[in-house]
Amino acid sequence: MKSYTSLKSVLAEFFPLHRTLASDDHDKTLEIIGSYMPDSSNYTIETYAPLEKAWTWYVPERYVVHEAYLEIEGGERVVDFKNNPLYIVSYSLPVDKTLSFEELQPHLYFNEKRPHTIPWVFKYYDRDWGFCLPKNIFDKLPRDKKYRAVIRSEFVTDPKQGFKMATAVIHPEGGASVSAGEIIVQAHTCHPMQANDDGAGVVSAIELARRLAEKPLPAGSMSVRFWFGPETIGTIVYLSHNENIIHNLRGGIFMEMTGNKNKIAWHHTRQHTHLLDRITNFIVGKSAHEERDFAAAPANDERVINGPGVNVPCISINRWPYDEYHTSDDNLDIMHEDMLVGAAETAEHIIRIYASNYIPKRTFRGPVFLSGNGLWVDWRENWALNRAIEKIMMRFEGGLSVFEIAEQVGLDYWMVRDYIEKFRAKGFVTAEPIPSEAQNA
Ligand SMILES: [Zn+2]
């Protein structure tokens, strides 16, 4: 595992690459991410054969651009892919044509609101060819000249050069707990030369992984699965080819746009009032934040993880909105280290509670003989907990998790958890896992 001085420096390594659904630069990005993930997390890059079915979708082909440019005939080059991958519409079809301005115009894209920027445009499935350029340059293009449009692109279906994504898993103290299951953390990797959306989420997730490896979750907690890959279709391909992991997923966090200077926003799960929503609200609610419904803009892979036939409760964390979105202004200049780290910290707090939470279920009858079992809390040492003993003991009927008990008695989660762990050590409660909401069809 490589060390780093800042998350921004990690982001700078893969930011300028021609990242897209499947490309050589996307492969490089996954390699770079892996070099920073904890050694213990078993970071693995997986490859899927193009055109294979993935539920109602198919695995996309690899996109190779040998050369792409737009020229004024007999004159200057307007845009050149080798200077910036944003200059062409992602997954543009090949073209080599001389056209009038009128013929060319439907293939040109710009951003009215940010006329100095190159917008990011993609046409992955409804394919066409096109160039993206600043509005300021578009306005100056001579209307009476001929243009030469060249995109030498290739769609590769060789299964060995397939569609890639990566996973890693960080286990709690003592290894995986089969009954506790896993929580999945996702960040997508497919936006070419875009910093906040989506490189920022990736580096915040790397920071999160390192924190969870350095200070593991308590024994018996959920494992934390990390996933990096192309947005939406990546998750669809992954889950459709690994359906066996779905039932094991107890929750998810999608992270992106974590680096711009703005407060944290979180999106509810599709369940809306799930334990994961309440824990997130508890953590994020401590400071200025924004709260949104499930799949509100910007919606991402949580629509798959928490979608039909999967239904794993998944929240999203971001710092949306920001004006530079999907333009060449979404670059390292708008990235702030404290924002990137802050988002990782927020996710860490949520995971530490959500993944270590369980439902304590009573095995005893009658009030427990506290002092006889070392469970008495001296009021001189902890007055608040002393006052709450009875209330806690009355809540071991199997309907409430540790977090909910802590909420109801108004005490800190970790204090209540530590106390309940003592009952558990004595065999007075069993730890029932947070039930899976996953659908298996
Ligand atoms: Zn995006």
Coordinates of C-alpha atoms and ligand atoms in Angstrom, one line a residue:
M1 CA 0.0 0.0 0.0
K2 CA 1.5 3.3 -1.1
S3 CA 1.4 6.2 1.3
Y4 CA 0.2 9.7 0.3
T5 CA 0.6 13.2 1.5
S6 CA -2.9 14.3 0.4
L7 CA -6.1 12.9 -1.2
K8 CA -5.8 15.6 -3.8
S9 CA -2.4 14.2 -4.9
V10 CA -3.9 10.8 -5.3
L11 CA -6.7 12.3 -7.4
A12 CA -4.2 14.2 -9.5
E13 CA -2.7 10.9 -10.6
F14 CA -5.8 9.6 -12.4
F15 CA -7.8 12.9 -12.9
P16 CA -6.5 13.7 -16.5
L17 CA -6.9 10.1 -17.8
H18 CA -9.4 9.2 -20.5
R19 CA -11.6 7.3 -18.1
T20 CA -14.8 5.9 -19.6
L21 CA -16.8 2.7 -19.3
A22 CA -14.0 0.5 -20.6
S23 CA -10.7 1.9 -21.8
D24 CA -7.0 1.5 -21.2
D25 CA -7.0 4.6 -19.1
H26 CA -9.8 3.3 -17.0
D27 CA -7.7 0.1 -16.4
K28 CA -4.9 2.4 -15.3
T29 CA -7.2 4.2 -12.9
L30 CA -8.2 1.0 -11.3
E31 CA -4.5 0.1 -10.9
I32 CA -3.8 3.4 -9.3
I33 CA -6.7 3.0 -6.9
G34 CA -5.5 -0.4 -5.9
S35 CA -2.0 0.8 -5.1
Y36 CA -3.5 3.0 -2.3
M37 CA -6.0 0.5 -0.9
P38 CA -5.0 -1.4 2.2
D39 CA -3.0 -4.6 1.6
S40 CA -5.4 -6.5 3.8
S41 CA -8.4 -5.6 1.7
N42 CA -7.6 -8.1 -1.1
Y43 CA -8.2 -5.5 -3.8
T44 CA -9.2 -7.4 -7.0
I45 CA -9.8 -6.2 -10.5
E46 CA -12.5 -8.2 -12.4
T47 CA -13.1 -8.4 -16.1
Y48 CA -16.4 -9.1 -17.8
A49 CA -16.8 -10.2 -21.5
P50 CA -18.3 -7.5 -23.7
L51 CA -21.9 -8.0 -25.0
E52 CA -22.7 -10.6 -22.4
K53 CA -26.1 -10.2 -20.9
A54 CA -26.4 -8.4 -17.6
W55 CA -30.1 -8.6 -16.5
T56 CA -31.9 -6.4 -19.0
W57 CA -28.6 -4.7 -20.2
Y58 CA -25.4 -5.9 -21.8
V59 CA -21.7 -5.6 -20.9
P60 CA -20.3 -2.6 -22.9
E61 CA -17.4 -2.9 -25.3
R62 CA -14.0 -1.4 -24.7
Y63 CA -13.6 2.0 -26.3
V64 CA -10.4 2.8 -28.1
V65 CA -9.7 6.2 -29.6
H66 CA -6.6 6.1 -31.9
E67 CA -7.0 9.7 -33.0
A68 CA -9.8 12.4 -33.1
Y69 CA -9.9 16.0 -34.2
L70 CA -11.9 18.6 -35.9
E71 CA -10.3 20.9 -38.5
I72 CA -11.3 23.8 -40.6
E73 CA -10.6 22.5 -44.1
G74 CA -7.2 23.6 -45.2
G75 CA -6.7 25.5 -41.9
E76 CA -6.4 25.2 -38.2
R77 CA -7.4 22.3 -35.9
V78 CA -10.3 23.4 -33.7
V79 CA -10.1 20.5 -31.2
D80 CA -7.8 17.5 -30.7
F81 CA -8.6 14.6 -28.5
K82 CA -5.0 14.2 -27.6
N83 CA -5.1 17.5 -25.7
N84 CA -8.3 16.7 -23.8
P85 CA -10.5 13.6 -23.7
L86 CA -13.6 15.8 -23.2
Y87 CA -13.3 17.1 -26.8
I88 CA -15.2 14.1 -28.1
V89 CA -18.6 12.7 -27.1
S90 CA -17.8 9.6 -25.0
Y91 CA -18.3 6.4 -27.1
S92 CA -18.5 8.4 -30.4
L93 CA -18.8 6.3 -33.5
P94 CA -16.0 6.5 -36.0
V95 CA -16.2 9.2 -38.6
D96 CA -14.0 10.7 -41.3
K97 CA -16.0 13.3 -43.3
T98 CA -15.8 16.7 -44.8
L99 CA -18.9 18.7 -44.0
S100 CA -20.4 22.2 -44.2
F101 CA -21.0 24.1 -41.0
E102 CA -24.7 23.3 -41.2
E103 CA -24.0 19.6 -41.5
L104 CA -21.5 19.7 -38.7
Q105 CA -23.5 21.8 -36.2
P106 CA -25.8 18.9 -34.9
H107 CA -22.6 17.1 -33.8
L108 CA -21.2 20.0 -31.8
Y109 CA -21.9 20.4 -28.0
F110 CA -21.2 23.3 -25.7
N111 CA -22.3 24.8 -22.4
E112 CA -24.4 28.0 -22.6
K113 CA -23.9 28.9 -18.9
R114 CA -20.1 28.3 -18.9
P115 CA -19.1 29.4 -22.4
H116 CA -15.3 29.1 -21.7
T117 CA -15.6 25.4 -20.7
I118 CA -15.7 22.1 -22.6
P119 CA -18.8 20.2 -21.5
W120 CA -18.7 16.4 -20.9
V121 CA -21.2 14.6 -23.1
F122 CA -21.6 10.8 -23.4
K123 CA -23.7 8.6 -25.7
Y124 CA -22.9 5.1 -24.5
Y125 CA -25.9 3.3 -26.0
D126 CA -27.8 5.6 -28.4
R127 CA -24.5 6.1 -30.3
D128 CA -23.6 8.9 -32.6
W129 CA -20.4 10.9 -33.1
G130 CA -19.7 14.4 -31.8
F131 CA -17.3 17.0 -30.6
C132 CA -17.5 19.1 -27.4
L133 CA -16.0 22.6 -27.3
P134 CA -16.3 25.9 -25.5
K135 CA -19.2 28.1 -26.6
N136 CA -16.7 30.9 -27.1
I137 CA -14.9 28.8 -29.7
F138 CA -18.1 27.6 -31.3
D139 CA -19.2 31.2 -31.8
K140 CA -16.0 32.1 -33.7
L141 CA -16.2 29.2 -36.1
P142 CA -16.5 30.5 -39.7
R143 CA -20.0 29.6 -41.0
D144 CA -18.9 29.6 -44.7
K145 CA -16.0 27.1 -44.5
K146 CA -15.9 23.3 -44.8
Y147 CA -14.8 21.2 -41.9
R148 CA -13.1 17.8 -41.5
A149 CA -14.3 15.6 -38.7
V150 CA -12.1 12.7 -37.8
I151 CA -12.7 10.2 -35.0
R152 CA -10.8 6.9 -35.4
S153 CA -12.5 4.9 -32.7
E154 CA -12.9 1.2 -32.2
F155 CA -15.3 -0.9 -30.1
V156 CA -13.4 -3.9 -28.9
T157 CA -15.3 -7.1 -27.9
D158 CA -12.3 -9.3 -27.1
P159 CA -13.3 -10.9 -23.8
K160 CA -9.7 -10.6 -22.5
Q161 CA -9.9 -6.8 -23.0
G162 CA -13.3 -6.7 -21.3
F163 CA -15.1 -4.4 -19.0
K164 CA -13.4 -3.8 -15.7
M165 CA -14.2 -2.9 -12.1
A166 CA -12.6 -3.6 -8.7
T167 CA -13.6 -4.8 -5.3
A168 CA -12.0 -5.0 -1.9
V169 CA -13.2 -6.1 1.5
I170 CA -12.2 -4.9 5.0
H171 CA -13.2 -7.3 7.7
P172 CA -13.8 -6.4 11.4
E173 CA -11.5 -7.5 14.2
G174 CA -11.2 -11.3 14.1
G175 CA -12.4 -11.7 10.5
A176 CA -15.7 -11.9 8.7
S177 CA -18.9 -12.5 10.6
V178 CA -21.2 -14.6 8.4
S179 CA -24.4 -13.6 10.2
A180 CA -23.6 -9.8 10.3
G181 CA -23.1 -9.6 6.5
E182 CA -21.6 -6.7 4.6
I183 CA -22.1 -3.0 3.9
I184 CA -21.0 -1.9 0.4
V185 CA -19.3 1.5 -0.3
Q186 CA -19.3 2.6 -3.9
A187 CA -17.6 5.2 -6.0
H188 CA -17.6 5.4 -9.7
T189 CA -14.6 5.9 -11.9
C190 CA -15.8 6.5 -15.5
H191 CA -15.9 10.3 -15.9
P192 CA -13.0 11.5 -18.1
M193 CA -11.0 14.4 -16.7
Q194 CA -13.5 15.2 -14.1
A195 CA -12.3 15.8 -10.5
N196 CA -15.3 16.2 -8.3
D197 CA -17.6 14.0 -10.3
D198 CA -16.2 11.4 -10.0
G199 CA -12.6 11.2 -8.8
A200 CA -13.4 12.9 -5.4
G201 CA -15.7 10.1 -4.3
V202 CA -13.0 7.6 -5.2
V203 CA -10.3 9.2 -3.0
S204 CA -12.7 9.8 -0.1
A205 CA -13.5 6.1 -0.3
I206 CA -9.8 5.2 -0.3
E207 CA -9.3 7.3 2.8
L208 CA -12.3 5.6 4.4
A209 CA -10.9 2.1 3.6
R210 CA -7.5 3.0 5.2
R211 CA -9.2 4.2 8.3
L212 CA -11.2 1.0 8.6
A213 CA -8.1 -1.1 8.1
E214 CA -6.1 0.9 10.6
K215 CA -8.7 0.7 13.3
P216 CA -10.9 -2.3 12.5
L217 CA -14.6 -2.4 13.5
P218 CA -15.3 -4.4 16.6
A219 CA -15.5 -8.2 16.3
G220 CA -18.8 -9.5 14.9
S221 CA -19.5 -6.3 12.9
M222 CA -20.3 -6.3 9.2
S223 CA -17.5 -6.4 6.7
V224 CA -17.1 -3.4 4.5
R225 CA -17.0 -4.1 0.8
F226 CA -15.5 -1.4 -1.5
W227 CA -16.5 -1.2 -5.1
F228 CA -15.0 1.0 -7.9
G229 CA -16.2 0.9 -11.5
P230 CA -18.3 2.6 -14.1
E231 CA -21.5 4.2 -13.0
T232 CA -24.8 2.3 -13.2
I233 CA -23.8 -0.3 -15.8
G234 CA -20.8 -1.3 -13.7
T235 CA -23.0 -2.1 -10.7
I236 CA -25.5 -3.9 -12.9
V237 CA -22.8 -6.1 -14.4
Y238 CA -21.3 -6.7 -11.0
L239 CA -24.5 -7.7 -9.3
S240 CA -26.0 -9.7 -12.2
H241 CA -22.8 -11.7 -12.3
N242 CA -22.5 -12.1 -8.5
E243 CA -26.1 -12.5 -7.4
N244 CA -24.9 -14.6 -4.5
I245 CA -23.5 -11.6 -2.6
I246 CA -26.8 -9.7 -2.7
H247 CA -28.5 -11.4 0.2
N248 CA -25.4 -10.7 2.3
L249 CA -25.6 -6.9 1.8
R250 CA -27.2 -5.1 4.7
G251 CA -26.6 -1.6 3.5
G252 CA -24.8 0.7 1.1
I253 CA -23.2 4.1 0.8
F254 CA -22.6 5.7 -2.5
M255 CA -20.0 8.6 -2.5
E256 CA -19.3 11.2 -5.1
M257 CA -18.7 15.0 -5.5
T258 CA -17.0 15.1 -2.1
G259 CA -14.3 17.7 -2.8
N260 CA -16.0 21.0 -3.6
K261 CA -16.5 23.6 -1.0
N262 CA -20.0 22.9 0.2
K263 CA -21.8 21.3 3.1
I264 CA -22.5 17.6 3.1
A265 CA -25.7 16.4 1.5
W266 CA -27.2 13.0 2.1
H267 CA -29.9 11.1 0.2
H268 CA -32.3 8.7 1.9
T269 CA -32.5 5.0 1.2
R270 CA -35.5 3.8 -0.9
Q271 CA -36.9 2.5 2.4
H272 CA -36.6 6.1 3.7
T273 CA -36.9 5.4 7.4
H274 CA -34.5 2.5 7.6
L275 CA -32.0 2.2 10.4
L276 CA -29.3 3.4 8.0
D277 CA -31.3 6.6 7.4
R278 CA -31.7 7.2 11.1
I279 CA -28.0 6.6 11.8
T280 CA -27.0 8.8 8.9
N281 CA -29.3 11.5 10.1
F282 CA -27.8 11.2 13.6
I283 CA -24.3 11.6 12.3
V284 CA -24.8 14.2 9.5
G285 CA -27.4 16.1 11.6
K286 CA -24.7 17.3 13.9
S287 CA -23.5 20.0 11.4
A288 CA -24.9 22.0 8.5
H289 CA -26.1 19.7 5.9
E290 CA -28.7 19.0 3.2
E291 CA -31.1 16.1 3.2
R292 CA -32.7 14.7 0.0
D293 CA -35.1 11.9 -1.0
F294 CA -33.9 8.6 -2.4
A295 CA -32.6 8.9 -6.0
A296 CA -33.0 12.7 -6.0
A297 CA -30.4 14.4 -8.3
P298 CA -27.6 13.6 -8.5
A299 CA -28.7 9.9 -8.5
N300 CA -26.2 7.2 -9.1
D301 CA -25.5 3.5 -8.3
E302 CA -27.9 3.6 -5.3
R303 CA -30.6 3.1 -8.0
V304 CA -29.1 -0.3 -8.7
I305 CA -28.1 -1.3 -5.2
N306 CA -31.4 -0.2 -3.7
G307 CA -33.3 -0.8 -6.9
P308 CA -35.8 -3.5 -8.1
G309 CA -34.8 -7.1 -7.3
V310 CA -31.9 -6.0 -5.1
N311 CA -33.4 -3.5 -2.6
V312 CA -30.3 -3.1 -0.3
P313 CA -30.9 0.1 1.7
C314 CA -28.4 2.6 0.2
I315 CA -27.7 6.2 1.0
S316 CA -25.7 8.7 -1.0
I317 CA -23.3 11.2 0.3
N318 CA -22.1 14.2 -1.8
R319 CA -21.6 18.0 -1.8
W320 CA -23.8 18.7 -4.8
P321 CA -24.7 21.2 -6.2
Y322 CA -21.7 23.0 -7.8
D323 CA -21.6 25.1 -11.0
E324 CA -18.7 23.3 -12.6
Y325 CA -20.6 20.0 -12.9
H326 CA -19.8 18.0 -16.1
T327 CA -17.5 20.7 -17.6
S328 CA -13.8 21.2 -17.9
D329 CA -14.1 23.5 -14.9
D330 CA -14.6 20.4 -12.7
N331 CA -10.9 20.1 -12.1
L332 CA -8.3 20.1 -9.3
D333 CA -8.8 23.8 -8.7
I334 CA -12.1 23.2 -7.0
M335 CA -10.9 20.3 -4.9
H336 CA -10.4 21.0 -1.2
E337 CA -8.5 18.5 1.0
D338 CA -10.6 19.2 4.1
M339 CA -13.8 18.5 2.1
L340 CA -12.4 15.2 0.7
V341 CA -11.3 14.1 4.2
G342 CA -14.5 15.4 5.8
A343 CA -16.7 13.3 3.6
A344 CA -14.5 10.2 4.4
E345 CA -14.9 11.0 8.1
T346 CA -18.7 11.3 7.8
A347 CA -19.0 8.0 6.1
E348 CA -16.6 6.5 8.7
H349 CA -18.8 7.6 11.6
I350 CA -21.9 6.2 9.9
I351 CA -20.3 2.9 9.1
R352 CA -18.8 2.5 12.6
I353 CA -22.2 2.6 14.1
Y354 CA -24.2 0.9 11.4
A355 CA -21.8 -2.0 10.9
S356 CA -21.3 -2.6 14.6
N357 CA -25.0 -2.4 15.5
Y358 CA -27.0 -5.5 16.4
I359 CA -30.2 -6.5 18.1
P360 CA -29.6 -7.7 21.7
K361 CA -32.1 -10.5 22.6
R362 CA -32.6 -11.5 26.2
T363 CA -31.9 -15.1 27.4
F364 CA -32.6 -14.3 31.1
R365 CA -35.8 -14.2 33.2
G366 CA -36.5 -11.7 35.9
P367 CA -34.3 -8.6 36.4
V368 CA -30.6 -9.5 36.1
F369 CA -28.7 -9.8 39.4
L370 CA -26.4 -6.9 38.5
S371 CA -23.9 -6.7 41.3
G372 CA -23.6 -10.5 41.4
N373 CA -22.6 -10.5 37.8
G374 CA -20.3 -7.5 37.6
L375 CA -23.0 -5.5 35.7
W376 CA -23.7 -2.9 38.3
V377 CA -22.7 0.7 37.3
D378 CA -21.6 2.9 40.2
W379 CA -23.5 6.2 40.0
R380 CA -20.3 8.0 41.2
E381 CA -18.5 6.8 38.1
N382 CA -21.3 7.1 35.5
W383 CA -24.4 8.7 36.8
A384 CA -26.2 8.8 33.5
L385 CA -25.6 5.1 32.7
N386 CA -26.6 4.2 36.3
R387 CA -29.9 6.0 35.8
A388 CA -30.5 4.1 32.5
I389 CA -29.8 0.5 33.6
E390 CA -33.4 -0.5 34.0
K391 CA -34.5 1.2 30.8
I392 CA -31.7 -0.6 28.9
M393 CA -32.6 -4.0 30.5
M394 CA -36.2 -3.6 29.5
R395 CA -35.3 -3.3 25.8
F396 CA -33.7 -6.7 25.2
E397 CA -36.9 -8.2 23.7
G398 CA -35.4 -8.5 20.2
G399 CA -37.3 -5.6 18.6
L400 CA -34.6 -2.9 19.1
S401 CA -31.0 -2.6 18.0
V402 CA -28.3 -1.1 20.2
F403 CA -28.5 2.2 18.3
E404 CA -32.2 2.4 18.9
I405 CA -31.8 1.6 22.6
A406 CA -29.2 4.3 22.9
E407 CA -31.5 6.7 21.1
Q408 CA -34.4 5.9 23.4
V409 CA -32.4 6.2 26.6
G410 CA -30.6 9.3 25.3
L411 CA -27.1 8.1 25.8
D412 CA -24.0 7.8 23.6
Y413 CA -24.1 4.7 21.2
W414 CA -20.7 3.5 22.2
M415 CA -21.4 3.8 25.9
V416 CA -24.6 1.8 25.6
R417 CA -22.9 -0.7 23.3
D418 CA -20.0 -1.3 25.7
Y419 CA -22.5 -1.9 28.5
I420 CA -24.7 -4.3 26.5
E421 CA -21.5 -6.2 25.4
K422 CA -21.0 -7.0 29.1
F423 CA -24.5 -8.7 29.2
R424 CA -23.5 -10.5 26.0
A425 CA -20.2 -11.7 27.5
K426 CA -22.2 -13.2 30.4
G427 CA -24.6 -14.9 28.0
F428 CA -27.6 -12.8 29.1
V429 CA -28.2 -11.5 25.6
T430 CA -27.5 -12.9 22.1
A431 CA -26.6 -10.6 19.3
E432 CA -29.1 -10.9 16.4
P433 CA -27.9 -9.4 13.2
I434 CA -29.6 -6.4 11.4
P435 CA -31.9 -8.3 9.1
S436 CA -31.3 -8.2 5.3
E437 CA -33.9 -6.4 3.2
A438 CA -32.4 -7.8 0.0
Q439 CA -34.7 -9.3 -2.6
N440 CA -33.5 -12.5 -4.3
A441 CA -35.4 -12.1 -7.5
Ligands
ZN1 ZN -21.6 12.6 -13.5

